[in-house]
mmCIF file of C-alpha atoms in Angstrom:
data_model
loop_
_atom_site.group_PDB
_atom_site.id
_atom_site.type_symbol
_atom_site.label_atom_id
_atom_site.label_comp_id
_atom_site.label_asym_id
_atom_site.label_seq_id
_atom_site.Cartn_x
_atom_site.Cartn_y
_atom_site.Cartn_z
ATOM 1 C CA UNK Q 1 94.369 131.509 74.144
ATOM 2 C CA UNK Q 2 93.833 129.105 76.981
ATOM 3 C CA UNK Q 3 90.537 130.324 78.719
ATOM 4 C CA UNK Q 4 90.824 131.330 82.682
ATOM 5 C CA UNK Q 5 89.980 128.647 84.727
ATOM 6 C CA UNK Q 6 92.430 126.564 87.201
ATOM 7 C CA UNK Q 7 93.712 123.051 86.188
ATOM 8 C CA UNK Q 8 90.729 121.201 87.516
ATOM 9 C CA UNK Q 9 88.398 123.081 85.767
ATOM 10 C CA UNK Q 10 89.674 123.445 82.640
ATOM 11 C CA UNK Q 11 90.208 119.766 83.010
ATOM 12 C CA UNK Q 12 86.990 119.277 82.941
ATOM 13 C CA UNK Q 13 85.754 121.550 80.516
ATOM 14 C CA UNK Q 14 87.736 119.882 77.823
ATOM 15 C CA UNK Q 15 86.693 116.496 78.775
ATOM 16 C CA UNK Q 16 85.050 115.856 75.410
ATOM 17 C CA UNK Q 17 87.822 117.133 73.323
ATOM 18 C CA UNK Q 18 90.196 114.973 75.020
ATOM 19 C CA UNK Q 19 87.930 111.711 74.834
ATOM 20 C CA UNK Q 20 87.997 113.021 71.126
ATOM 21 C CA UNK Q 21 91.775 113.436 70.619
ATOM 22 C CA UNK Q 22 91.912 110.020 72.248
ATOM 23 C CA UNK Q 23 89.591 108.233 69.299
ATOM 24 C CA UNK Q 24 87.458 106.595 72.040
ATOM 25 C CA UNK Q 25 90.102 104.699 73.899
ATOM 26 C CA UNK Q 26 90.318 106.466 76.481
ATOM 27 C CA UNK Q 27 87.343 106.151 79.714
ATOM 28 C CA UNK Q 28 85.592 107.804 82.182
ATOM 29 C CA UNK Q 29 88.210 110.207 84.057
ATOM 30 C CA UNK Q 30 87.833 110.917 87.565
ATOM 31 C CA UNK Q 31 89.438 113.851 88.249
ATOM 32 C CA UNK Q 32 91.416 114.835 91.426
ATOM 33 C CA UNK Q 33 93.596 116.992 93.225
ATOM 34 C CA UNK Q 34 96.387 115.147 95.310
ATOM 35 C CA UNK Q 35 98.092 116.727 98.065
ATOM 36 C CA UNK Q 36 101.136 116.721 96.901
ATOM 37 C CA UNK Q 37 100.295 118.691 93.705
ATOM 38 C CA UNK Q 38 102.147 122.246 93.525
ATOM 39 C CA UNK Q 39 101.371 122.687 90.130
ATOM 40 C CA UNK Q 40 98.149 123.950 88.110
ATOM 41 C CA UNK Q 41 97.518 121.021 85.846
ATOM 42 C CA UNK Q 42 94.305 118.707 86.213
ATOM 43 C CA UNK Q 43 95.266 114.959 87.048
ATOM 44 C CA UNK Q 44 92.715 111.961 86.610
ATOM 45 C CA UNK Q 45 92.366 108.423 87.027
ATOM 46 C CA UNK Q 46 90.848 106.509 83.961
ATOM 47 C CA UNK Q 47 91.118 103.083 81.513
ATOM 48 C CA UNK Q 48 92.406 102.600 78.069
ATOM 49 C CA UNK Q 49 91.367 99.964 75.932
ATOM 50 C CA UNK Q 50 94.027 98.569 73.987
ATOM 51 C CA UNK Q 51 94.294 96.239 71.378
ATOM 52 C CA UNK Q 52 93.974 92.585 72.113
ATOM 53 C CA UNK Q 53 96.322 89.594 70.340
ATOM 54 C CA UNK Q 54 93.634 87.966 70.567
ATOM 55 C CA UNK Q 55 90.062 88.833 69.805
ATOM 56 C CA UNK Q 56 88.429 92.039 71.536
ATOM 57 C CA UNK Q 57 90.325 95.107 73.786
ATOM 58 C CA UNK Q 58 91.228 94.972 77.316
ATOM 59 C CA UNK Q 59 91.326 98.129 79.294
ATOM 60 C CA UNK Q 60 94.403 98.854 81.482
ATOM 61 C CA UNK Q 61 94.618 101.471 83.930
ATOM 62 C CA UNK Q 62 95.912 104.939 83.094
ATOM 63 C CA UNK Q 63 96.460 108.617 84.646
ATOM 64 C CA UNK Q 64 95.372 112.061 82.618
ATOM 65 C CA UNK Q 65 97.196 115.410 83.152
ATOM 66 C CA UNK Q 66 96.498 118.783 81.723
ATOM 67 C CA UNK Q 67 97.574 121.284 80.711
ATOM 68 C CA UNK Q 68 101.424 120.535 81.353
ATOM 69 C CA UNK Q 69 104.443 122.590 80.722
ATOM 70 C CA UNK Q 70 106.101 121.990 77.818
ATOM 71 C CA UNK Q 71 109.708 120.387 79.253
ATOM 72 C CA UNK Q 72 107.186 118.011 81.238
ATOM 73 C CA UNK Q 73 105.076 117.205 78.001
ATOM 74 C CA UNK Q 74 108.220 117.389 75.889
ATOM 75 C CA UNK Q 75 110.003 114.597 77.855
ATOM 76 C CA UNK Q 76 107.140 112.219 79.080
ATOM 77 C CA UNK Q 77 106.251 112.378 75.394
ATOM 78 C CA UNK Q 78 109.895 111.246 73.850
ATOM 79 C CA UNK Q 79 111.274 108.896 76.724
ATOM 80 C CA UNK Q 80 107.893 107.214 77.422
ATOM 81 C CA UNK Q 81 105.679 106.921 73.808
ATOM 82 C CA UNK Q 82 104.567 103.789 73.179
ATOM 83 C CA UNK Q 83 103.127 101.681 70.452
ATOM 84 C CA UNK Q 84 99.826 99.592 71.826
ATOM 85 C CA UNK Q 85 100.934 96.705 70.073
ATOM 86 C CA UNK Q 86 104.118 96.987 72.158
ATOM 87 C CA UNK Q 87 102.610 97.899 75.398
ATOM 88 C CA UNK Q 88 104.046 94.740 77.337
ATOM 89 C CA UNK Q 89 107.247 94.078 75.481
ATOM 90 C CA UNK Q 90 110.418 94.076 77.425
ATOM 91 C CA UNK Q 91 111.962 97.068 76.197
ATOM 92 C CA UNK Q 92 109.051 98.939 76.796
ATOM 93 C CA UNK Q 93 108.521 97.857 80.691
ATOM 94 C CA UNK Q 94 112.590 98.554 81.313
ATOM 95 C CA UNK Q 95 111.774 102.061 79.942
ATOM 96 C CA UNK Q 96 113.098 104.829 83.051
ATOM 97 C CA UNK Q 97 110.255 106.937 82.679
ATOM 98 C CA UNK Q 98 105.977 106.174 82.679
ATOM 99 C CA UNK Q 99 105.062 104.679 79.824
ATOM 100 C CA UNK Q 100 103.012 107.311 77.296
ATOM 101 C CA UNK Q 101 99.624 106.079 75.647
ATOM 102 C CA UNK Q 102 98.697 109.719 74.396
ATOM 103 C CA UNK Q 103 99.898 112.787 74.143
ATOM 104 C CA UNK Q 104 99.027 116.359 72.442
ATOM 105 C CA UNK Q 105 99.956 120.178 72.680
ATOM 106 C CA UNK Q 106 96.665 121.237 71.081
ATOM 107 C CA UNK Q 107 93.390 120.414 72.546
ATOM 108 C CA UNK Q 108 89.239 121.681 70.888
ATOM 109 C CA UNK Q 109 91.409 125.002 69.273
ATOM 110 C CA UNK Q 110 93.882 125.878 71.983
ATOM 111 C CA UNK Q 111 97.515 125.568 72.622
ATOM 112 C CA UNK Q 112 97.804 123.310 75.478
ATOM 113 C CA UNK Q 113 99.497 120.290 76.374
ATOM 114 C CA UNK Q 114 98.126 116.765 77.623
ATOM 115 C CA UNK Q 115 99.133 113.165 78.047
ATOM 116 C CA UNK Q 116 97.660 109.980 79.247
ATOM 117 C CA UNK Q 117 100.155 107.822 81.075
ATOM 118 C CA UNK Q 118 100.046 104.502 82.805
ATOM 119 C CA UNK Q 119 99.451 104.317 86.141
ATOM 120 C CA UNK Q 120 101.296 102.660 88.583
ATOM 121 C CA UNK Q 121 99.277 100.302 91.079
ATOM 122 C CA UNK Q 122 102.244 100.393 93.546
ATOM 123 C CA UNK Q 123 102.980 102.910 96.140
ATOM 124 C CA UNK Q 124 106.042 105.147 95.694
ATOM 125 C CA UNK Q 125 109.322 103.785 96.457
ATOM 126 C CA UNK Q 126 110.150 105.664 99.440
ATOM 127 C CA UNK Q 127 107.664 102.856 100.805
ATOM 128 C CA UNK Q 128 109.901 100.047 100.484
ATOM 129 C CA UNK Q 129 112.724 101.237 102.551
ATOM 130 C CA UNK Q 130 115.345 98.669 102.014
ATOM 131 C CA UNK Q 131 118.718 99.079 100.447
ATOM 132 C CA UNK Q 132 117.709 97.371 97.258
ATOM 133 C CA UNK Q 133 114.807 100.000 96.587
ATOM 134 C CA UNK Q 134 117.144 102.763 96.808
ATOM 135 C CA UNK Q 135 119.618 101.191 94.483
ATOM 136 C CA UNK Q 136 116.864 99.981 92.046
ATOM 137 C CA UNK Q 137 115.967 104.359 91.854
ATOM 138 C CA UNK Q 138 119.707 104.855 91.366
ATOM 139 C CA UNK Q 139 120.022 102.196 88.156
ATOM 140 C CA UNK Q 140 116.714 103.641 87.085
ATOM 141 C CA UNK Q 141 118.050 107.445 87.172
ATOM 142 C CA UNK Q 142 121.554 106.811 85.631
ATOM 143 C CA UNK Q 143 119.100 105.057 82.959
ATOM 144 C CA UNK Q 144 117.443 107.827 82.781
ATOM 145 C CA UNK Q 145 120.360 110.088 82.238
ATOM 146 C CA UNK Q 146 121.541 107.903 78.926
ATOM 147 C CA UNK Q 147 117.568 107.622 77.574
ATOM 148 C CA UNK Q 148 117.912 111.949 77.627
ATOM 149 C CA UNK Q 149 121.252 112.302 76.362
ATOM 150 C CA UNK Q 150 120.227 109.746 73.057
ATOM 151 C CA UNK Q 151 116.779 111.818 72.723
ATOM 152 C CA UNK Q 152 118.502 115.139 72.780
ATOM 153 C CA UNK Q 153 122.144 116.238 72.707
ATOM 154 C CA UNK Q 154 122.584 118.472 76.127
ATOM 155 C CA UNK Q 155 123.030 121.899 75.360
ATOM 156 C CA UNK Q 156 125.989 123.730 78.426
ATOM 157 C CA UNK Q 157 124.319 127.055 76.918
ATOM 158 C CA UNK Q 158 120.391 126.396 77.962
ATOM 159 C CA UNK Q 159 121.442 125.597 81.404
ATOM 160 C CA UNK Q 160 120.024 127.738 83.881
ATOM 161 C CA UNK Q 161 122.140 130.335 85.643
ATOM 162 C CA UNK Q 162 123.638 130.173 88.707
ATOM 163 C CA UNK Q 163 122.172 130.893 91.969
ATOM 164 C CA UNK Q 164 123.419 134.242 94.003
ATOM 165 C CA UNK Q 165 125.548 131.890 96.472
ATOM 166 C CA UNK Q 166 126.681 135.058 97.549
ATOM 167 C CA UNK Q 167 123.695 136.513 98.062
ATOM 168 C CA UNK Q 168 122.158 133.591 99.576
ATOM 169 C CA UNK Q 169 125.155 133.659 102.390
ATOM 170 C CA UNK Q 170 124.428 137.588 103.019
ATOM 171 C CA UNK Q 171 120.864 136.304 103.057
ATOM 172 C CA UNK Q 172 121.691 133.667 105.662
ATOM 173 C CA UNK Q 173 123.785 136.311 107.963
ATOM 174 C CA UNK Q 174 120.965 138.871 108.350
ATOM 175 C CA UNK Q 175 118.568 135.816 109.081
ATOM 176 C CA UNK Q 176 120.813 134.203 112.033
ATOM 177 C CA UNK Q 177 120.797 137.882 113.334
ATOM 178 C CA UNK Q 178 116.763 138.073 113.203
ATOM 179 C CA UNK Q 179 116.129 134.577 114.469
ATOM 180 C CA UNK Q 180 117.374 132.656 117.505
ATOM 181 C CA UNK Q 181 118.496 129.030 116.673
ATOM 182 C CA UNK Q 182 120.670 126.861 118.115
ATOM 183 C CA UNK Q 183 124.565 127.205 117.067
ATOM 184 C CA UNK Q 184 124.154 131.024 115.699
ATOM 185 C CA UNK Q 185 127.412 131.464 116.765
ATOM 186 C CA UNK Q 186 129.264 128.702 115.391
ATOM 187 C CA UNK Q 187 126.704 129.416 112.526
ATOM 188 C CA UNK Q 188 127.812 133.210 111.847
ATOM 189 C CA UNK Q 189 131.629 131.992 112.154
ATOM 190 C CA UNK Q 190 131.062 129.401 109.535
ATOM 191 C CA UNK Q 191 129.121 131.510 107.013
ATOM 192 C CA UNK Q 192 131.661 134.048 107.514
ATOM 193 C CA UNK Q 193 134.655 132.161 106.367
ATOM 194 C CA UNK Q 194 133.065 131.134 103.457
ATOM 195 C CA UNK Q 195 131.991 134.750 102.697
ATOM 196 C CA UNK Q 196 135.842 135.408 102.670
ATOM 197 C CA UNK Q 197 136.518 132.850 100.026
ATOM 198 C CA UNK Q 198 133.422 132.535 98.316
ATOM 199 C CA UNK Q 199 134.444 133.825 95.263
ATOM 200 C CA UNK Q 200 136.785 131.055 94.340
ATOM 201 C CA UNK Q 201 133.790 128.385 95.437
ATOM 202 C CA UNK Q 202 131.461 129.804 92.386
ATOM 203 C CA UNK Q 203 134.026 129.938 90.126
ATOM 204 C CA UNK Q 204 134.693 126.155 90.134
ATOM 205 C CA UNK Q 205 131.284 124.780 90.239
ATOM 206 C CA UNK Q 206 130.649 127.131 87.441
ATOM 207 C CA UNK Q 207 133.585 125.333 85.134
ATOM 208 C CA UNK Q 208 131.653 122.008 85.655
ATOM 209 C CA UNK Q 209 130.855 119.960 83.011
ATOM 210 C CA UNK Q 210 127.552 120.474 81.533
ATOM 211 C CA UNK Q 211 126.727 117.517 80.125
ATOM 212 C CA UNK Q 212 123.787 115.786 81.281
ATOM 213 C CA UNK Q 213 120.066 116.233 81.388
ATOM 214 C CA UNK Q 214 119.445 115.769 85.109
ATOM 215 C CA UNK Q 215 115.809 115.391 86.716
ATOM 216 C CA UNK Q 216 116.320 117.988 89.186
ATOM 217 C CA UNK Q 217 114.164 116.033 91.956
ATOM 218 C CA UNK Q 218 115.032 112.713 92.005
ATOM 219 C CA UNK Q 219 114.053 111.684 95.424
ATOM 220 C CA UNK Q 220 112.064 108.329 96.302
ATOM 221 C CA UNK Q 221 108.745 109.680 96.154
ATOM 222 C CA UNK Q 222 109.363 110.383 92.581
ATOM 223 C CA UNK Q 223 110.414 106.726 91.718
ATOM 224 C CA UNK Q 224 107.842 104.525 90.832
ATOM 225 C CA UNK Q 225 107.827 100.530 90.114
ATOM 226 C CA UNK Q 226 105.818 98.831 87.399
ATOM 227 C CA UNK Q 227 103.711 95.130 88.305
ATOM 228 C CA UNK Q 228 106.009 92.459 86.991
ATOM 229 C CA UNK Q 229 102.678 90.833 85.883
ATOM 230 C CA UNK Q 230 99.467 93.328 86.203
ATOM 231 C CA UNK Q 231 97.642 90.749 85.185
ATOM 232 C CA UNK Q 232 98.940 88.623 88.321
ATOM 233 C CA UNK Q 233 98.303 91.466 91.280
ATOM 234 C CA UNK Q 234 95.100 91.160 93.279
ATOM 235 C CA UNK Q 235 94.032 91.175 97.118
ATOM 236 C CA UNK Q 236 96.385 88.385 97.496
ATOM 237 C CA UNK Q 237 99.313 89.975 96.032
ATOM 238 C CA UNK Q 238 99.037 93.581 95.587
ATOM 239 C CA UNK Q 239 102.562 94.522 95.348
ATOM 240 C CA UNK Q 240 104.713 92.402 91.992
ATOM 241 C CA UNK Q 241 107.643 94.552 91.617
ATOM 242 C CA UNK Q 242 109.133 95.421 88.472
ATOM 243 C CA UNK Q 243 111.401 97.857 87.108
ATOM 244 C CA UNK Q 244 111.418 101.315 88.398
ATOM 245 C CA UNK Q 245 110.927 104.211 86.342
ATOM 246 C CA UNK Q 246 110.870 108.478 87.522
ATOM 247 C CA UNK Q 247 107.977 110.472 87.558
ATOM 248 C CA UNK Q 248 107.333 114.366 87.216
ATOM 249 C CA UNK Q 249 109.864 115.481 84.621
ATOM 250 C CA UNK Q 250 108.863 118.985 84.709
ATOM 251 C CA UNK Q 251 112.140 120.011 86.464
ATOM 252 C CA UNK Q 252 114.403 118.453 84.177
ATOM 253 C CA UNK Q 253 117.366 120.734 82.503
ATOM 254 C CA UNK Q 254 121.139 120.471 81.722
ATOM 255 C CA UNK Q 255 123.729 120.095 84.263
ATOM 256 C CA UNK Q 256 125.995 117.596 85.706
ATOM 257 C CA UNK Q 257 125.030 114.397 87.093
ATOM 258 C CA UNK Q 258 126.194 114.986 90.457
ATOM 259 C CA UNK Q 259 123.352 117.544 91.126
ATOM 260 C CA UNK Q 260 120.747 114.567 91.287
ATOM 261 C CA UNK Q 261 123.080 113.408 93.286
ATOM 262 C CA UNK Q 262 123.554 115.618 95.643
ATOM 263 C CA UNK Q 263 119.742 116.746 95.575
ATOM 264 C CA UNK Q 264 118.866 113.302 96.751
ATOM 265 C CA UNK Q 265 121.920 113.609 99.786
ATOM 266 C CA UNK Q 266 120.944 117.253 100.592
ATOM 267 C CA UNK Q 267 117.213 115.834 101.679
ATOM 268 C CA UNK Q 268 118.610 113.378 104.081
ATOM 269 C CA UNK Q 269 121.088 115.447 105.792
ATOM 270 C CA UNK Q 270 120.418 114.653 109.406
ATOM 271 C CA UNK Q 271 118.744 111.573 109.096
ATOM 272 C CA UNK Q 272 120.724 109.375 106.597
ATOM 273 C CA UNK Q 273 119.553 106.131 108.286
ATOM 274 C CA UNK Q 274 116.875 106.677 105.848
ATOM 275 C CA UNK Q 275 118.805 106.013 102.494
ATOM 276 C CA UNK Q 276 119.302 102.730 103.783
ATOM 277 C CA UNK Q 277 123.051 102.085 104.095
ATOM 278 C CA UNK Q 278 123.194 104.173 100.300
ATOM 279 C CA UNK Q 279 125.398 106.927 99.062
ATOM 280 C CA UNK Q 280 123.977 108.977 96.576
ATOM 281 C CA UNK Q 281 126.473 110.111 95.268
ATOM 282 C CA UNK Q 282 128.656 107.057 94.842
ATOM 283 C CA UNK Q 283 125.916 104.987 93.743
ATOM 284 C CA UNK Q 284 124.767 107.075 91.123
ATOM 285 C CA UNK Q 285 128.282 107.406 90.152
ATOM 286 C CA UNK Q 286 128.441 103.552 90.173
ATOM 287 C CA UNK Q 287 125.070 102.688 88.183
ATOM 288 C CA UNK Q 288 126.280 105.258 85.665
ATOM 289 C CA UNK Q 289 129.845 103.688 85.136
ATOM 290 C CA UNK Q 290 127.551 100.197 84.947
ATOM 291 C CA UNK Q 291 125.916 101.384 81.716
ATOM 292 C CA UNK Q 292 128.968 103.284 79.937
ATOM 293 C CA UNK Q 293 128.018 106.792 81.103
ATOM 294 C CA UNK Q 294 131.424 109.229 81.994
ATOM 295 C CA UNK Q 295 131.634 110.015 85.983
ATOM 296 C CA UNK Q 296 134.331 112.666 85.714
ATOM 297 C CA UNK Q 297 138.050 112.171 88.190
ATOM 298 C CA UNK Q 298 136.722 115.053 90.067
ATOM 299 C CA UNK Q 299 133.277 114.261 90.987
ATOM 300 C CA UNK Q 300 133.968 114.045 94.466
ATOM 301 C CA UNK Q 301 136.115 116.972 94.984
ATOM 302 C CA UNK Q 302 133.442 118.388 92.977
ATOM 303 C CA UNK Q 303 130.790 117.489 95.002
ATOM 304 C CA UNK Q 304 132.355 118.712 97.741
ATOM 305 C CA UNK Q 305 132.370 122.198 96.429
ATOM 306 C CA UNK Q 306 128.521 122.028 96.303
ATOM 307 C CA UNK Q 307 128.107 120.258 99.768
ATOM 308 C CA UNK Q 308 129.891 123.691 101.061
ATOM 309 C CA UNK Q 309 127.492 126.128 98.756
ATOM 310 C CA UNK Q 310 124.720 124.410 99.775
ATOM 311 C CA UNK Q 311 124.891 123.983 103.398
ATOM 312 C CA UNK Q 312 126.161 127.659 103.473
ATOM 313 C CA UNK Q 313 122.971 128.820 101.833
ATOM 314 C CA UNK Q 314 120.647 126.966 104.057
ATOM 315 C CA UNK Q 315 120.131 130.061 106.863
ATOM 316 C CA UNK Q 316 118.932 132.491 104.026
ATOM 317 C CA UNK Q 317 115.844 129.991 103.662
ATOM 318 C CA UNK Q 318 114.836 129.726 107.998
ATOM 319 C CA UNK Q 319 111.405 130.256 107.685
ATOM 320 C CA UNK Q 320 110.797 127.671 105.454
ATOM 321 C CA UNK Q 321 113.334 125.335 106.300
ATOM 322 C CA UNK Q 322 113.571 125.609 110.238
ATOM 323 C CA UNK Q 323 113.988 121.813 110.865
ATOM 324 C CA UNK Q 324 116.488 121.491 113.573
ATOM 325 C CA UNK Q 325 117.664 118.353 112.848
ATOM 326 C CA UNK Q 326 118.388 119.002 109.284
ATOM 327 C CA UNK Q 327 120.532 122.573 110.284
ATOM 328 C CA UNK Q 328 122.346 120.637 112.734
ATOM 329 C CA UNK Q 329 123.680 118.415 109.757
ATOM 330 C CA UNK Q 330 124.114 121.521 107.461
ATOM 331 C CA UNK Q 331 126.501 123.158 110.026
ATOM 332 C CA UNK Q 332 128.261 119.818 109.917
ATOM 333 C CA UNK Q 333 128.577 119.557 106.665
ATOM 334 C CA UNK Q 334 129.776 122.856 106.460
ATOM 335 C CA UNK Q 335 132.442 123.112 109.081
ATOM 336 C CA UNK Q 336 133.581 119.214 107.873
ATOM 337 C CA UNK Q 337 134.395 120.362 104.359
ATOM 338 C CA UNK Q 338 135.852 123.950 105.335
ATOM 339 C CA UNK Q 339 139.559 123.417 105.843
ATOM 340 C CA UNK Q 340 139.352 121.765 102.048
ATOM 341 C CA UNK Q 341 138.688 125.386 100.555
ATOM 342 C CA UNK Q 342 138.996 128.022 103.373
ATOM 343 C CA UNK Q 343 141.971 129.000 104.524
#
């Protein structure tokens, strides 16, 4: 039994065990809590030493987190493990996902899962805002996809079931009755109409094919790139960009590939200036054909079936997503697509 303390703490409690399980390679940890952590687990910055061609170590820079579920241990584990010796070969800086330097699920007698990781020196992508970043994320998550697939056959069965689209539309009508925004009307006539015909809707995105092993929140801020050269970045130039590669696989499960897709899309509704000239959907498409992975000849109609589901569900969630801009595009969305599937 894990004892009760919150990630942080227990972080730091099992400091020596870890420094243990790591056979003295790993450093000092200084542990922190970012703001953009939802979860429980402890992260830290630290140093490996690994083994130098030459004579001696040399300690690169790394990232600690624990505990951590066990589809986030179970993935960073197989896409990302690493030999030392190999640490700067080419196949291993082209890999999609961090690179893994340690990993456990048992740590000083209890069940509970770890990894050291490297750590990336650049910011997120979402930084770079240019057209080529957002297609570099793209090639990196249809990489991604085909890394998964070869690690572990997908599964339609452990896919998780589907949301209450219905219910989330009821949802959505009692909430544009209890709040005022702007376009209720158009709003209520919209959701309506789907209501009618909703049936049909679930049905077909439920007959998709299940057959990839998507991340589930693929979005710029989870797309990292590596340093060409670490050994090359300094005050003078902090930024050597290399291949990209996705971070926090907790969310990853089966499903199709157009949900990262659309995942990515659905963020930027209302302000697609920011995906830089990019269409999610197409691109990914695109990077996917690139590397010999199946796009489906209804994708788009597809997709379009989701676009409709989604943007119909977005009034049942008002209080936390009130942002007038990004309902504006929802309604959009919604009463562009209609005459496709409602009579």
């Amino acid at each position: 039994m894990i004892p009760e303390l919150d990630g942080q703490a227990l972080a730091s409690t099992l400091d020596p065990e870890l420094h243990k399980a790591c056979l003295g390679r790993l450093g000092k940890i200084s542990w922190f809590r970012a703001i953009w952590q939802h979860g429980g687990a402890g992260t830290g910055f630290s140093t490996w030493s690994l083994p130098d061609r030459g004579n001696g170590h040399r300690e690169i820079p790394c990232v600690v987190k624990m505990p951590i579920g066990y589809s986030e241990y179970f993935w960073t584990k197989r896409l990302g493990l690493v030999d030392p010796d190999e640490w700067d070969e080419p196949r291993a800086l082209a890999l999609p996902t961090p690179r893994v330097l340690a990993a456990g699920f048992e740590l000083g007698g209890y069940d509970l899962a770890w990894v050291v990781m490297e750590r990336f020196e650049n910011p997120p992508m979402a930084m770079e805002k240019t057209e080529s970043a957002m297609w570099a994320m793209f090639e990196t998550a249809a990489e991604f996809h085909a890394a998964a697939v070869l690690e572990k056959p997908v599964e339609p069965s452990q896919a998780k079931p589907l949301q209450d689209w219905a219910g989330l539309i009821e949802k959505g009508l009692v909430a544009l009755n209890q709040n005022e925004i702007e376009n209720t009307e158009r709003w209520v006539k919209a959701l309506k109409r789907v209501q009618n015909s909703v049936d049909p809707l679930i049905e077909r995105w439920a007959q998709r094919e299940i057959d990839t092993w998507c991340h589930h929140d693929l979005h710029p801020h989870n797309a990292m790139r590596r340093m060409m050269n670490e050994s090359d970045a300094g005050a003078d130039n902090p930024a050597i960009h290399g291949h990209c590669a996705l971070i926090d696989l907790a969310m990853i499960g089966p499903g199709s590939w157009i949900e990262d897709a659309l995942y990515m899309e659905r963020l930027f509704w209302g302000r697609e200036d920011q995906l830089c000239n990019i269409d999610p959907l197409k691109t990914l498409g695109a990077t996917r054909e690139a590397i010999g992975l199946p796009v489906g000849d209804d994708a788009f109609e597809l997709a379009d079936v989701r676009r409709v589901l989604m943007a119909a569900s977005t009034p049942a969630f008002l209080r936390t997503e009130s942002d007038s801009v990004y309902l504006k595009a929802a309604l959009g969305v919604l009463e562009r697509l209609l005459p496709e599937f409602v009579g």
